[in-house]
Structure formats: structure tokens, C-alpha cells
Short mmCIF file of C-alpha atoms and ligand atoms in Angstrom, two decimals:
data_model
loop_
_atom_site.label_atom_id
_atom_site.label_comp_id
_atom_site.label_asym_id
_atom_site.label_seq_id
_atom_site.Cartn_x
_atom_site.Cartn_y
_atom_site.Cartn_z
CA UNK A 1 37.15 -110.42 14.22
CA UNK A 2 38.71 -106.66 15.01
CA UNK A 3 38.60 -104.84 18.73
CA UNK A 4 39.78 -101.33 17.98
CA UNK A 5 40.57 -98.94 20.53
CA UNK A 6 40.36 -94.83 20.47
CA UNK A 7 41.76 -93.09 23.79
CA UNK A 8 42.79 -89.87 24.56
CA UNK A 9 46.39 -88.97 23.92
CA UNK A 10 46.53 -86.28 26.50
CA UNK A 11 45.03 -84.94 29.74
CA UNK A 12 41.54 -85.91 28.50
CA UNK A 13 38.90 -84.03 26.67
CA UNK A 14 40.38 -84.05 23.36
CA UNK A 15 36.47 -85.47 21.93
CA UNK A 16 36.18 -88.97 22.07
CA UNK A 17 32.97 -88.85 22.38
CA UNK A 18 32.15 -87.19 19.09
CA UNK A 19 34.51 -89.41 17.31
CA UNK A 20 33.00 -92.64 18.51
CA UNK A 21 29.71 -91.48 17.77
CA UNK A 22 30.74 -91.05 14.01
CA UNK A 23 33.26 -94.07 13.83
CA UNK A 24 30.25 -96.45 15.64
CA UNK A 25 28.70 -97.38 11.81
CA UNK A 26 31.48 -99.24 11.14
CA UNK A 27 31.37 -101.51 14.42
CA UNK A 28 29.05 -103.82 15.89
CA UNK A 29 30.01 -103.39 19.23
CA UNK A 30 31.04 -99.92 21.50
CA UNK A 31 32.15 -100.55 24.64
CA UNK A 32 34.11 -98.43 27.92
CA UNK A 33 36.99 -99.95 29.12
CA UNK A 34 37.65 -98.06 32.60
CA UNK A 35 36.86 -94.91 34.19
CA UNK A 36 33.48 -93.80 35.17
CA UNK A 37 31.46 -90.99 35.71
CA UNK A 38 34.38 -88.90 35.81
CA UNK A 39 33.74 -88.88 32.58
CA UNK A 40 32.40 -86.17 29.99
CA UNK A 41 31.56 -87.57 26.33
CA UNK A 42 30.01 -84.95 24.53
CA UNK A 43 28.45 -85.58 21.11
CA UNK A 44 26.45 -82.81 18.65
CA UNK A 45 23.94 -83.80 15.75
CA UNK A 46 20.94 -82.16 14.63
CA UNK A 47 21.24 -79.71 16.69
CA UNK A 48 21.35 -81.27 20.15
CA UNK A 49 23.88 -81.85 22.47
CA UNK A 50 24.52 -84.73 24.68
CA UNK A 51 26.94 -85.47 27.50
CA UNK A 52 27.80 -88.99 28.37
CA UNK A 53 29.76 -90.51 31.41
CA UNK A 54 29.34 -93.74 31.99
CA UNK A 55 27.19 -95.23 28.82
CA UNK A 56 29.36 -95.61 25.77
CA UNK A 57 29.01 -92.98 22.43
CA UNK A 58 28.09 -95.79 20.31
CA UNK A 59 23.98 -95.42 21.23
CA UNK A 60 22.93 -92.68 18.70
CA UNK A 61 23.70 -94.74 15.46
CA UNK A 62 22.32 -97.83 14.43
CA UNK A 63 21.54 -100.22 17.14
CA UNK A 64 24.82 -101.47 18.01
CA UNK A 65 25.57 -103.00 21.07
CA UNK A 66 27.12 -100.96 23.74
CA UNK A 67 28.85 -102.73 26.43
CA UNK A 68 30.19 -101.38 29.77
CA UNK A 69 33.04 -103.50 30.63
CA UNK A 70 34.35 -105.10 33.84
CA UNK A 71 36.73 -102.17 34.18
CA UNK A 72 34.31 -99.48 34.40
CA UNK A 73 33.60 -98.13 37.84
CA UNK A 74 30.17 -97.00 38.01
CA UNK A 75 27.89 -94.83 39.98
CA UNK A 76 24.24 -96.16 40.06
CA UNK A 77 22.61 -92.98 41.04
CA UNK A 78 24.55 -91.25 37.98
CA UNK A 79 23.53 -93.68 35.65
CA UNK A 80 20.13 -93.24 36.81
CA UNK A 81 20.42 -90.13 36.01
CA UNK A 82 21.83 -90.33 32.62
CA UNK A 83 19.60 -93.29 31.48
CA UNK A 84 16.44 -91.93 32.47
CA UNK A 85 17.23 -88.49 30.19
CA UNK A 86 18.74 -90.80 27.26
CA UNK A 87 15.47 -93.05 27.41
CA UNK A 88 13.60 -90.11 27.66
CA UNK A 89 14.87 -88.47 24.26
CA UNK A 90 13.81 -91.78 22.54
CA UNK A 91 17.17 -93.86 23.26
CA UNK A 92 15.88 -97.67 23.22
CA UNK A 93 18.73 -98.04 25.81
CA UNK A 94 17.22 -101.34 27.47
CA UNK A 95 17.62 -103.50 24.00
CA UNK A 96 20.95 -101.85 23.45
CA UNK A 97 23.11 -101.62 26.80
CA UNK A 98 24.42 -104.49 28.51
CA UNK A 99 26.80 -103.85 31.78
CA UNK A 100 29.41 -106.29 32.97
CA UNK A 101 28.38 -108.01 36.17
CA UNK A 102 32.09 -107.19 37.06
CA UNK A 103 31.94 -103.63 37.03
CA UNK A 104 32.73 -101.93 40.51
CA UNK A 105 29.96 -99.88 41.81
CA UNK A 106 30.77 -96.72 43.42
CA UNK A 107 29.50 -95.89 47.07
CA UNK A 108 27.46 -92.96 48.12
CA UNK A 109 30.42 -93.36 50.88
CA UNK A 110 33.36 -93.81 48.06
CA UNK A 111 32.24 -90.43 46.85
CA UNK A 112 32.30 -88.63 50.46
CA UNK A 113 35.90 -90.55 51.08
CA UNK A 114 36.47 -88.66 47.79
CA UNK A 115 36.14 -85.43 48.85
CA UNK A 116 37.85 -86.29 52.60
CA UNK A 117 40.93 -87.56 50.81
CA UNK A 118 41.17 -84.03 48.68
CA UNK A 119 40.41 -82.10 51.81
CA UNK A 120 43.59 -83.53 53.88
CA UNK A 121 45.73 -83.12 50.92
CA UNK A 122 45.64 -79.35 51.73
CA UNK A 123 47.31 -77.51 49.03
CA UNK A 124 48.40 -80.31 47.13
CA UNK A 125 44.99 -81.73 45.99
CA UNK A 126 44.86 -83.46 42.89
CA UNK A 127 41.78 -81.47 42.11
CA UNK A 128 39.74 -84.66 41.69
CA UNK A 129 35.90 -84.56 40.14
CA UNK A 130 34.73 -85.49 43.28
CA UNK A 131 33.05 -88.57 41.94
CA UNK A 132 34.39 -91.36 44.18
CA UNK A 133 36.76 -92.62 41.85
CA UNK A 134 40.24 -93.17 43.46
CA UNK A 135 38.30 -94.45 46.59
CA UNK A 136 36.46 -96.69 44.03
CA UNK A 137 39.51 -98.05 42.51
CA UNK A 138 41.50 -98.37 45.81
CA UNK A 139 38.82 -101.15 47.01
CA UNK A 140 38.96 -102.77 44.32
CA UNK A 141 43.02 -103.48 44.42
CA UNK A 142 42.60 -104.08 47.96
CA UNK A 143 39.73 -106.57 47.15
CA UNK A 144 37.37 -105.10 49.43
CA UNK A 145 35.22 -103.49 46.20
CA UNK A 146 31.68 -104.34 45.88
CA UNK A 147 30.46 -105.43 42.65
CA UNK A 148 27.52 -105.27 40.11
CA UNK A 149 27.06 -108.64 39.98
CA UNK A 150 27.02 -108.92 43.67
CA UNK A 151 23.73 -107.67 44.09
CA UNK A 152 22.15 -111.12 43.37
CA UNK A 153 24.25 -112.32 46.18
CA UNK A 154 23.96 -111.28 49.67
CA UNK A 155 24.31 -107.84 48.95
CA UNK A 156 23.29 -106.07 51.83
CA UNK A 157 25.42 -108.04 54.44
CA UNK A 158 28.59 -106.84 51.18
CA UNK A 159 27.44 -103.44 51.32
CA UNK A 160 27.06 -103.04 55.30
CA UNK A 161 30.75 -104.34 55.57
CA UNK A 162 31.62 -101.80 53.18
CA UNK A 163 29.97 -98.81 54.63
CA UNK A 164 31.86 -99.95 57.82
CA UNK A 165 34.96 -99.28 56.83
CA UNK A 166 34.13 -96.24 54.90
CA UNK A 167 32.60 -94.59 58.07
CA UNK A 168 35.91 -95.40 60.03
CA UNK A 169 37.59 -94.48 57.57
CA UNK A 170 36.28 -91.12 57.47
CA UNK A 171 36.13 -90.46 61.26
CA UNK A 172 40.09 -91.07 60.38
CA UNK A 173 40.14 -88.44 58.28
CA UNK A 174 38.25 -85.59 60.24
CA UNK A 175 35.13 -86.35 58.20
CA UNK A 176 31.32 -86.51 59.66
CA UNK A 177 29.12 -87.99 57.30
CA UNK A 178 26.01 -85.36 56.22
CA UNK A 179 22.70 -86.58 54.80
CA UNK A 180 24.03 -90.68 54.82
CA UNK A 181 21.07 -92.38 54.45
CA UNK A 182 19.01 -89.71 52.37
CA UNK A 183 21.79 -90.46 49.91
CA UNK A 184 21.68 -94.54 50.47
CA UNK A 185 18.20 -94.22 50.01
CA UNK A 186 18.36 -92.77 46.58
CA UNK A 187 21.35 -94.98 45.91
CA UNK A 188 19.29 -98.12 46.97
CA UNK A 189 17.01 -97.01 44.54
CA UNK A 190 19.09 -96.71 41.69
CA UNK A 191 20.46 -100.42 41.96
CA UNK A 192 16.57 -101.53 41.58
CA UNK A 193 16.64 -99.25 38.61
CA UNK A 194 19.74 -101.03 37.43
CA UNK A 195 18.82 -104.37 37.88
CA UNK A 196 16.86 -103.42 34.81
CA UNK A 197 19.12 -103.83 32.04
CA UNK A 198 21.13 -106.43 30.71
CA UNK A 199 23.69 -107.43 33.67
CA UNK A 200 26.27 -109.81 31.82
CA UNK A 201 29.21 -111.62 31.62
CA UNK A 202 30.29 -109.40 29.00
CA UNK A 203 34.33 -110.63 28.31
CA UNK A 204 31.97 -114.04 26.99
CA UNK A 205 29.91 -111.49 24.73
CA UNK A 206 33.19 -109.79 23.29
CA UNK A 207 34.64 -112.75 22.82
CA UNK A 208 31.60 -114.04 21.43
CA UNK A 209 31.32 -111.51 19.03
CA UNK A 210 34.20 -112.05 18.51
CA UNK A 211 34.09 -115.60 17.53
CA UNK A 212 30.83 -114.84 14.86
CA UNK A 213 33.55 -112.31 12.84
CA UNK A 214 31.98 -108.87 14.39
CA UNK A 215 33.91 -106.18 15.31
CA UNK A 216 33.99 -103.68 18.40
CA UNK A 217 35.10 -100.17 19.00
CA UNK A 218 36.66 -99.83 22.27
CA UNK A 219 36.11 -96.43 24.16
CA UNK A 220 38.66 -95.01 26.71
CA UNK A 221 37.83 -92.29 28.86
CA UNK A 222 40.30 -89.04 30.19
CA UNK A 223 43.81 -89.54 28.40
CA UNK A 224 47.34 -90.71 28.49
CA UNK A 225 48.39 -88.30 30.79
CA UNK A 226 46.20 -89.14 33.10
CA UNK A 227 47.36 -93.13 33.27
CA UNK A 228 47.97 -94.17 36.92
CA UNK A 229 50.92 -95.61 35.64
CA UNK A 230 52.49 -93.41 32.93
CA UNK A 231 50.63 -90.15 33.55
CA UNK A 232 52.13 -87.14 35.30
CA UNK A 233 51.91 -88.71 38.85
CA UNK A 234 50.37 -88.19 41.48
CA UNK A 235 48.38 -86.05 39.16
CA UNK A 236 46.15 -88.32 37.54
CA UNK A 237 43.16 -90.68 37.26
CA UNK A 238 43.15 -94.40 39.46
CA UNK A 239 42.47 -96.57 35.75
CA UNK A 240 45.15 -97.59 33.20
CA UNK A 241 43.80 -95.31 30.30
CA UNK A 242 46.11 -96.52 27.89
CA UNK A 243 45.74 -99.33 24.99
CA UNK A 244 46.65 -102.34 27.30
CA UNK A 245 43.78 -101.28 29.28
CA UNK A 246 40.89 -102.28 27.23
CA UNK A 247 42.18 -105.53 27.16
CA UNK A 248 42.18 -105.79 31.26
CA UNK A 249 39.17 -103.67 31.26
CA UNK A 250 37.11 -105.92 28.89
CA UNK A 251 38.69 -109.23 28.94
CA UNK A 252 40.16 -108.87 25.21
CA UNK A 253 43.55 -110.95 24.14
CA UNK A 254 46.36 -108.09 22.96
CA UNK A 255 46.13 -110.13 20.17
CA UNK A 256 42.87 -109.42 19.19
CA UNK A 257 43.57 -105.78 19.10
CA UNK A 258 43.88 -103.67 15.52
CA UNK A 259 43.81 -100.42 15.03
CA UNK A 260 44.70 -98.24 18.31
CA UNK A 261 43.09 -94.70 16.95
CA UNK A 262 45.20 -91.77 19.38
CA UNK A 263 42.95 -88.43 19.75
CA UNK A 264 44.28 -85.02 20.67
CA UNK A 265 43.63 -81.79 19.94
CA UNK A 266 45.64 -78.83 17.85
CA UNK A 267 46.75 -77.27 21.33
CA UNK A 268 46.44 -78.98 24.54
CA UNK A 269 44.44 -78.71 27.74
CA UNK A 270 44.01 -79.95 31.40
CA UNK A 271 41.75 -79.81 34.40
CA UNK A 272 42.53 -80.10 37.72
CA UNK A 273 46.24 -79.77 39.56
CA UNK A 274 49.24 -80.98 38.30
CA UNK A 275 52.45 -80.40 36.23
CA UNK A 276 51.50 -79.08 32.14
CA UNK A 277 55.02 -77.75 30.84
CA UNK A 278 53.15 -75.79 27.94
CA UNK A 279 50.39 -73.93 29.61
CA UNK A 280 50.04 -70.35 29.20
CA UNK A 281 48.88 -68.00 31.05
CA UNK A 282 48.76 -64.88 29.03
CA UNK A 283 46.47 -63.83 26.67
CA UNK A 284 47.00 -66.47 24.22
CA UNK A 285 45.69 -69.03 26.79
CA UNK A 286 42.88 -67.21 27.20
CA UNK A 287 41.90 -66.56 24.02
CA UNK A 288 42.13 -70.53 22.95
CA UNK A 289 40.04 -71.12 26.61
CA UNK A 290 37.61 -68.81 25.21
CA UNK A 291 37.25 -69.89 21.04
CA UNK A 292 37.48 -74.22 22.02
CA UNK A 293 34.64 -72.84 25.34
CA UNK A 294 37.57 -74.80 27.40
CA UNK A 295 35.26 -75.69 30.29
CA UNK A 296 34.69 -79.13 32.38
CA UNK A 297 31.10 -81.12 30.49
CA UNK A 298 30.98 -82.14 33.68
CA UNK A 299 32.21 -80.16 36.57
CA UNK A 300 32.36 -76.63 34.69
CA UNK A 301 35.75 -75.99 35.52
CA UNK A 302 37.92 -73.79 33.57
CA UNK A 303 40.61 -76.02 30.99
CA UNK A 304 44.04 -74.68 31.60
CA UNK A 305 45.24 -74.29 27.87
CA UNK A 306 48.52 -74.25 26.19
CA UNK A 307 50.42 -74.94 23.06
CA UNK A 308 50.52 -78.52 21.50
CA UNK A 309 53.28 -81.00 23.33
CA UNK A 310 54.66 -83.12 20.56
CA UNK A 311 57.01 -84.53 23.28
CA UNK A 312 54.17 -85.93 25.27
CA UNK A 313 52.40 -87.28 22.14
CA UNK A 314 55.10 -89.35 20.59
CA UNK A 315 55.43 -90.67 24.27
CA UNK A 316 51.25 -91.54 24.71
CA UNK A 317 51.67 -92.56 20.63
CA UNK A 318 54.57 -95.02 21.94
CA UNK A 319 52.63 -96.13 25.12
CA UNK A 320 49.18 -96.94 23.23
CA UNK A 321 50.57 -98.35 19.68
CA UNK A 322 49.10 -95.75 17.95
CA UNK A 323 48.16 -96.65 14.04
CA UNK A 324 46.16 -93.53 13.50
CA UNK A 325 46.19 -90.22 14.67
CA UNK A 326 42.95 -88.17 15.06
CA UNK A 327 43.16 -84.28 15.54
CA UNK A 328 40.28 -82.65 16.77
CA UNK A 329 39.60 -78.70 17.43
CA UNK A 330 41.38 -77.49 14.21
CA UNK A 331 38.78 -74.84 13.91
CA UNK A 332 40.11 -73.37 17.48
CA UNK A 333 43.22 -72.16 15.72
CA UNK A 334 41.67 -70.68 12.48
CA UNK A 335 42.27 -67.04 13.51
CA UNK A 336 45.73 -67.29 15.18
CA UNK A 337 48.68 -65.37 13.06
CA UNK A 338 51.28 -68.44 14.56
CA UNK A 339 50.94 -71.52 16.40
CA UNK A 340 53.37 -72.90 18.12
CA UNK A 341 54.39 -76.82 19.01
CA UNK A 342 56.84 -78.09 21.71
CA UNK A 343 59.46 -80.06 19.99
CA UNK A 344 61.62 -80.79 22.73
CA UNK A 345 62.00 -79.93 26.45
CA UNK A 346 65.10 -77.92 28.34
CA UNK A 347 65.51 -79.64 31.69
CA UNK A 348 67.85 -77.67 33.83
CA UNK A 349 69.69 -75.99 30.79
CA UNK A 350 69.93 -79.82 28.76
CA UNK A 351 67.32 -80.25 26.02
CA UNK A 352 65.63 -83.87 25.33
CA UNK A 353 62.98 -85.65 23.44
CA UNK A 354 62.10 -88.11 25.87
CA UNK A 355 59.52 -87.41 28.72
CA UNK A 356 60.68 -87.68 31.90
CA UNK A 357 60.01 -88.94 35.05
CA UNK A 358 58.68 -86.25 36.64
CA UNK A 359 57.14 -83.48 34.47
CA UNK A 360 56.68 -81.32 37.93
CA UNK A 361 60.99 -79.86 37.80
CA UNK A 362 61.48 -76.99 35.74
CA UNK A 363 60.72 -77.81 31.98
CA UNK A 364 61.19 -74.86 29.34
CA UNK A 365 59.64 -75.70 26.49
CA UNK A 366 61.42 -75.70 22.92
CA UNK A 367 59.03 -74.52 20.38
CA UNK A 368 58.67 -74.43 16.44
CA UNK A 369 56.21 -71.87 15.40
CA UNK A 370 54.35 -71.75 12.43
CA UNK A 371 52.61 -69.39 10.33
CA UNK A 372 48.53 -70.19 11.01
CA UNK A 373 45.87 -70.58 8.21
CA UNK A 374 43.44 -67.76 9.09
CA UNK A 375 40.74 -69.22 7.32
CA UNK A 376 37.57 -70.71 8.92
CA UNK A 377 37.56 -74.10 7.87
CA UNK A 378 34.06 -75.20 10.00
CA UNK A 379 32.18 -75.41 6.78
CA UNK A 380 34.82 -77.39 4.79
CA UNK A 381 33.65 -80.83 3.49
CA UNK A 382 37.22 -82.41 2.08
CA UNK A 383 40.48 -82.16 2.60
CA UNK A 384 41.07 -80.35 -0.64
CA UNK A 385 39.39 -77.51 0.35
CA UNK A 386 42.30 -76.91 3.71
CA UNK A 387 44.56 -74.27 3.17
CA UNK A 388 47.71 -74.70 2.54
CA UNK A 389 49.06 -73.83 5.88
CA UNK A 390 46.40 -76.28 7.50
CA UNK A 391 48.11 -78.77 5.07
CA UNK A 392 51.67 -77.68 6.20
CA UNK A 393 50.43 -78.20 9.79
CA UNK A 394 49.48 -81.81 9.38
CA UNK A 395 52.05 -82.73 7.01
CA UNK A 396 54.62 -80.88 10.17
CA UNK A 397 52.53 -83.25 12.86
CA UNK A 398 52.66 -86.22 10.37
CA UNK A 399 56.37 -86.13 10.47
CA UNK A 400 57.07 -85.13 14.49
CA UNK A 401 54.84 -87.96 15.23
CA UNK A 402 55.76 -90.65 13.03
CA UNK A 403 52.05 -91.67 12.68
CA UNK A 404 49.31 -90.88 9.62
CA UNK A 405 46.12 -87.99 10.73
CA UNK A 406 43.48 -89.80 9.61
CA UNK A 407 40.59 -87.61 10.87
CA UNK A 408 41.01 -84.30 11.07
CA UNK A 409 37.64 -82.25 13.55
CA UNK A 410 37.07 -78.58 12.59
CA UNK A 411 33.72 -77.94 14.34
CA UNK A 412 31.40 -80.15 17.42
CA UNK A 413 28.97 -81.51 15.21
CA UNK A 414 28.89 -85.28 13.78
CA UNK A 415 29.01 -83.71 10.12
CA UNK A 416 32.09 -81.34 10.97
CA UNK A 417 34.54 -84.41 10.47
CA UNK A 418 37.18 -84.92 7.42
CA UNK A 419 38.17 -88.42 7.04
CA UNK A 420 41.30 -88.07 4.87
CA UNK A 421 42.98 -90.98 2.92
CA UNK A 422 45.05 -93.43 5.04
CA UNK A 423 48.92 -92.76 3.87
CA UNK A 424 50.78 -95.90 4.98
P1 GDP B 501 35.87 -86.12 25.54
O1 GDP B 501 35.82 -86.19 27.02
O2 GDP B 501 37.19 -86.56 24.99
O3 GDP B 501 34.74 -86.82 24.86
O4 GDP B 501 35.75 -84.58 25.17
P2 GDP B 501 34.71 -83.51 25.84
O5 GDP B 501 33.36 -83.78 25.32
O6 GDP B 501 34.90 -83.45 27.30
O7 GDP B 501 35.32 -82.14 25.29
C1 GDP B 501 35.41 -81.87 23.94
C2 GDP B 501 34.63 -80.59 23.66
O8 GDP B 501 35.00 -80.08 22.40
C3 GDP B 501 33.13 -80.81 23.59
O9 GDP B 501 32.49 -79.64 24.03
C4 GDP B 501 32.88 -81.02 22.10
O10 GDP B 501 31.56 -80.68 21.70
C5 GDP B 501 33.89 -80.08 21.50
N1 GDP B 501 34.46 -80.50 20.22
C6 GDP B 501 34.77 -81.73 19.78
N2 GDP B 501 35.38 -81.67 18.58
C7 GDP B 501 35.47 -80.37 18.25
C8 GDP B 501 36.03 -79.65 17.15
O11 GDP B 501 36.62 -80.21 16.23
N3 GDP B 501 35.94 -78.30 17.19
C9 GDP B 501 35.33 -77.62 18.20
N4 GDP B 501 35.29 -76.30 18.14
N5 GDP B 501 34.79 -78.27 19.26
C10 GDP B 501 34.87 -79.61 19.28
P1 IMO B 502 37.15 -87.46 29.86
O1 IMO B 502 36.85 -88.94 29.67
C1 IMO B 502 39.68 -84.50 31.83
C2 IMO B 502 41.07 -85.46 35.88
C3 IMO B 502 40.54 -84.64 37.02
C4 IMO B 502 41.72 -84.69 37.96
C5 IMO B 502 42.25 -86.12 37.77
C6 IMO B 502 41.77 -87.12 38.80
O2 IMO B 502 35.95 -86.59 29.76
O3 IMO B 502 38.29 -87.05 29.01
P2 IMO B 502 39.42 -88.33 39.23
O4 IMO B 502 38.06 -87.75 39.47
O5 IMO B 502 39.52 -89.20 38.02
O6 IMO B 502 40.02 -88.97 40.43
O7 IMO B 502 40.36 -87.02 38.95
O8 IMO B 502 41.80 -86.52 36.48
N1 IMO B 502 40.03 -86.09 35.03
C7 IMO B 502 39.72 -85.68 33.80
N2 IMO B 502 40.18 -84.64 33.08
N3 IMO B 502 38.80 -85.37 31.28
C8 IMO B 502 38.34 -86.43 31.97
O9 IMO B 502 37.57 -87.38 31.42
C9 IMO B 502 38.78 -86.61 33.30
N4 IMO B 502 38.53 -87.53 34.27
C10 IMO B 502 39.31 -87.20 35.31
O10 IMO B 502 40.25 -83.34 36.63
O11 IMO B 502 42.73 -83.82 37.52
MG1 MG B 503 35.40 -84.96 28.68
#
């Protein structure tokens, strides 16, 4: 019996997906916890690329079960999409994916409120992937969502109700609804395709599986930062992202929780608006924007990029439990002369270690630098073979964060991962 959890540890995009692809062998089970198509999961082996946003990373190994949990917000025209290409490439996805019949499903309408809610913030929009999310998430809390599960029960008079107050909602807002039922007709469409695969009770499978001694790898999407709780508010996603949030989103005691695995990356990036007290915007930026191709898998969007935030990690490592640290995009930094890490902010002229309330005041960063390796390590199979300022780096990280690296990522692929010796 063992639910582990790996989530992002900053503004999202650090590679989950990759690392749940190779960490899936040793589970039964994969399964999302919250989020939705907002997510992008990309994964790299044999020389293919895949991006995933609402199916779990666990389907390319060996027949595991992947499970999209009650807390999941999902789009079915999306996951048309996606299933259709992953069945295509050979992906037995109908024997493999079940969905929770608790899952909210995300309107053709949610998505257009989406965009009407980012249009009337004028020039303070969150910068949102337009993908109906916050809407989403909003009807659920004010228990007017419509769920999976109720399409076996009088669905259309649900979804008619819904549409109604999405409509007046959006004449609210300035908004006239283009191309409606072209885009109901496709979406209509997409539930029959849905109806498909395995719709389940699926906190009785966990726990099930549970119960016969197997294990299950629990998948968060975007990042700490992001939390609607604890991220840099307003500036963030509508799910709990952290640790506690696979339990809620999957219907998993805390107890039952093990290892909580805490990804980031050697620098630190972010898309869309909102407060980032290390960004730069010289050169520097650039150039790591450029070497880790720091663009959106889904939307395209340019990453803003900066230096590592060891203040906001320790907080995310303090928010999730973290047991294990993961660092990913090593490689980025093999040709810099210095890296630098924030140790500590400088809020109006007094430093501190703790992150504050609101990240959006004036925060100067206080940074250690530190010589860089200059070696390519992308073709490196052990740990041994790191230079030693690679080793200095971790051993720095080790000790700032109070937590173990256990994985270290110096390339995309599945086969560009060092799994070092656990140290505690
Ligand atoms: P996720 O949303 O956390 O799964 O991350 P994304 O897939 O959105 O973004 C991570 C990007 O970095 C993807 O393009 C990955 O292929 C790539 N990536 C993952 N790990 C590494 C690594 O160690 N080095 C490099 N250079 N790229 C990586
Ligand atoms: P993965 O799982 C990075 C960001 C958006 C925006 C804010 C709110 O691939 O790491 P939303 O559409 O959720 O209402 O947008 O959150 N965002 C992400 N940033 N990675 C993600 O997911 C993200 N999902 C949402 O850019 O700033
Ligand atoms: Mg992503």
C-alpha cells in the first residue's frame, strides 16, 4: 500500500511529465489529481515526442493503470483530441484509462466565459490558457458544475441550465457568443466519444488498489506557485496543486501518502502575468529562454526565465512535505561561467527567508553565485561522471533546501535521467 505524489515546485513546467513516464515502472497505478487541459506533459523516447494534458504520463510503460481523478477538470473535445492521436500511435488507451465519474467537464461556454473574464480584466489579466479553467472550477464551488458522471442522468435538461447561465453571464460581461452551437455540436460529440472508456468510481479503485498492497504514482499538474491558495495570488491556477491536493483530488487518506517527490528546474520559469522576483530580462534571460527552448507545449508562449529562487522552494518544499527533490534541466546551465541562486529576499531595505504575502511589492533578490561546470553533461550515464562543480551545485541545493536530489535531468529524453543514491 504506497500513493506517492510528484508536483511541480514552481510556476509549472519544471517536467513532470518526463519524470512520471520514467518513475511509472515502479507503480501500478498513475493518476492526475487536478487541473486539466491547461496542462502540458511532455515526454521524449525513441525519438518521439508527446504532449499530454489531461491523460496521465504513466501510458507509455507497461500497462499500468492510469486514472483521472475526481479533481480533474476536463475538456471532452480536448480529450478527443488527444485520445484519438495516442490510440492512433498504438496506445491501447481503452484497457488502460479509467476517468472518475466525478470529474467536472468543461463547457464549450466555460471556455468563452474564459476568455470574457480575461478581456474585462484589462491590463491586469492573469494571462490565463484560455481553456475554461477558472470558469470550470468556479461552478464547481458554487455547485452549479456539471459532471462526468452526469451524463447517464438527465444530462441535457443539466447542461441546458448550465448554458443558461453562461449565456447571461456573458451578455454581463460585453460578450456575444460566436459559432455556439458549431462548437456544442462537436462538444456533443466528444461526450459520445467519451462514454467510451472506463467511467468509474475511481476513489473505490485507489482505495482498492490500495487494499490488494499496489501502489500509485500521483501526478500534479502546473506548480506550487500556481496553488489557488499559496501561489502568488491572484496570479495563479483555480486547483490546489500542492500535496494535500491529491488526496481531495482522488479521494486518498493523508495517511496513505509516502513519498511527496518536489520537481524544479536549475533556474526558474513562468508563463503568463504575475509577480517572479528573479526574472531577468537581459541577456542572460534570454539566453536560458533560448538553450531550455522556454516556450508554452501548449499555448507557445514565451517562458519568462530567471535565476533559481531557493526562497520559494524551501516554502513549496514546506507546503508539499517534500521527501525528495528532483532537478530537471541541468544541461540548460552547462555553458554558463556563474549561476546564480536567490538565498534570501530584501523587502523594502529588510532581508528575509520567509515568502511573503504578496510577492507583487518590491523584492530585490539576494544572490549567491557560483562558478558553473562548463561541461556538457547530456551524455553522462552516472553520477560519477558530474563535474565537480555540478557536484558542488547539488551538494549547495542539498543544504539550502534541507531535502536529498534524488534525480538529477540533463537532457528531454527518458534515458537522459541520473537516479543518484538516496542520502537520508
Ligand atoms: P511539465 O508541464 O512539468 O510536464 O513540463 P513541460 O513538458 O511543459 O516542459 C518541460 C520541457 O522541458 C519539455 O519540453 C521537456 O521535453 C523538456 N525537458 C524535460 N527535462 C529536461 C531536461 O532535463 N533537459 C532539457 N534540456 N529539457 C528537458
Ligand atoms: P503544467 O502542468 C505553466 C498558468 C497560466 C496562467 C495561470 C492561470 O504544464 O506545468 P489557467 O489557464 O490555469 O487559468 O491559467 O496558470 N498555467 C501554467 N503555467 N504550466 C502549466 O501547467 C500551467 N497551467 C496554467 O499560464 O498564468
Ligand atoms: Mg507543461
Amino acid at each position: 500500500m504506497k500513493v506517492d505524489v510528484l508536483l511541480g515546485l514552481q510556476w509549472g513546467d519544471e517536467g513532470k511529465g518526463k519524470v512520471v513516464d520514467v518513475l511509472t515502472p515502479r507503480y501500478d497505478a498513475v493518476a492526475r489529481f487536478q487541473g486539466g487541459p491547461n496542462a502540458g506533459h511532455t515526454l521524449e523516447f525513441e525519438g518521439k515526442k508527446y504532449v499530454l494534458r489531461s491523460i496521465p504520463s504513466g501510458i507509455f510503460q507497461h500497462g499500468q493503470i492510469n486514472i483521472i481523478g475526481n479533481g480533474v477538470v476536463l475538456d471532452p473535445v480536448l480529450f478527443k483530441q488527444e485520445a484519438e492521436e495516442l490510440e492512433k500511435s498504438g496506445v491501447d488507451l481503452r484497457s488502460i484509462l479509467k476517468i472518475s465519474k466525478k470529474v467536472h467537464l468543461i463547457t464549450p461556454t466555460h471556455r468563452l466565459l474564459d476568455a470574457a473574464n480575461e478581456k474585462a480584466k484589462g491590463g491586469k489579466k492573469i494571462g490565463t490558457t484560455g481553456k475554461g479553467i477558472g470558469p470550470t472550477y468556479t461552478d464547481k464551488i458554487s455547485r452549479n458544475g456539471l459532471r462526468l458522471g452526469d451524463v447517464f442522468h438527465n444530462f441535457n435538461e443539466k447542461y441546458s441550465a448550465l448554458r443558461q447561465r453562461h449565456l447571461d453571464q456573458l451578455e454581463s460581461l460585453g460578450s456575444k457568443p460566436e459559432n455556439l452551437d458549431e462548437l456544442e455540436e462537436k462538444w456533443m460529440d466528444a461526450i459520445e466519444y467519451l462514454k467510451g472508456f472506463g467511467i468509474v468510481d475511481s476513489e473505490f479503485l485507489i482505495n482498492s488498489l490500495l487494499a490488494q498492497g499496489k501502489s500509485v504514482l500521483c501526478e500534479g499538474a502546473q506548480g506550487t506557485l500556481l496553488d489557488i491558495d499559496f501561489g502568488s495570488y491572484p496570479f495563479v491556477t483555480s486547483s490546489n496543486t500542492i500535496s494535500a491536493g491529491a488526496c481531495s483530488g482522488l479521494g486518498v487518506a493523508p495517511n496513505k501518502i509516502g513519498e511527496v517527490f518536489g520537481i524544479f528546474k536549475a533556474y526558474c520559469t513562468r508563463v503568463g502575468s504575475g509577480p517572479f522576483p528573479t526574472e531577468l530580462f537581459d541577456a542572460t534571460g534570454k539566453r536560458i529562454r533560448d538553450l531550455g527552448h522556454e516556450y508554452g507545449a501548449v499555448t507557445g508562449r514565451e517562458r519568462r526565465c530567471g535565476w533559481i529562487d531557493l526562497v520559494a522552494l524551501r516554502y513549496a518544499i514546506m507546503l508539499n512535505g517534500v521527501t525528495q527533490l528532483i532537478m530537471m534541466k541541468s544541461d540548460v546551465l552547462d555553458d554558463f561561467d556563474e549561476i546564480k541562486a536567490c538565498v534570501a529576499y530584501k523587502i523594502k531595505g529588510v532581508e528575509t527567508t520567509q515568502f511573503p504575502f504578496s510577492i507583487d511589492e518590491d523584492i530585490e533578490p539576494v544572490y549567491v553565485t557560483l562558478p558553473g561546470w562548463k561541461t556538457d553533461m547530456t551524455k553522462m550515464q552516472s553520477e560519477d561522471e558530474f563535474p565537480e562543480n555540478f557536484k558542488n551545485y547539488i551538494a549547495f541545493l542539498e543544504k539550502e533546501l534541507a531535502t536529498p536530489i534524488t534525480i538529477v535531468s540533463i537532457g528531454p529524453d527518458r534515458k537522459q535521467t541520473i537516479v543518484r543514491e538516496k542520502k537520508n
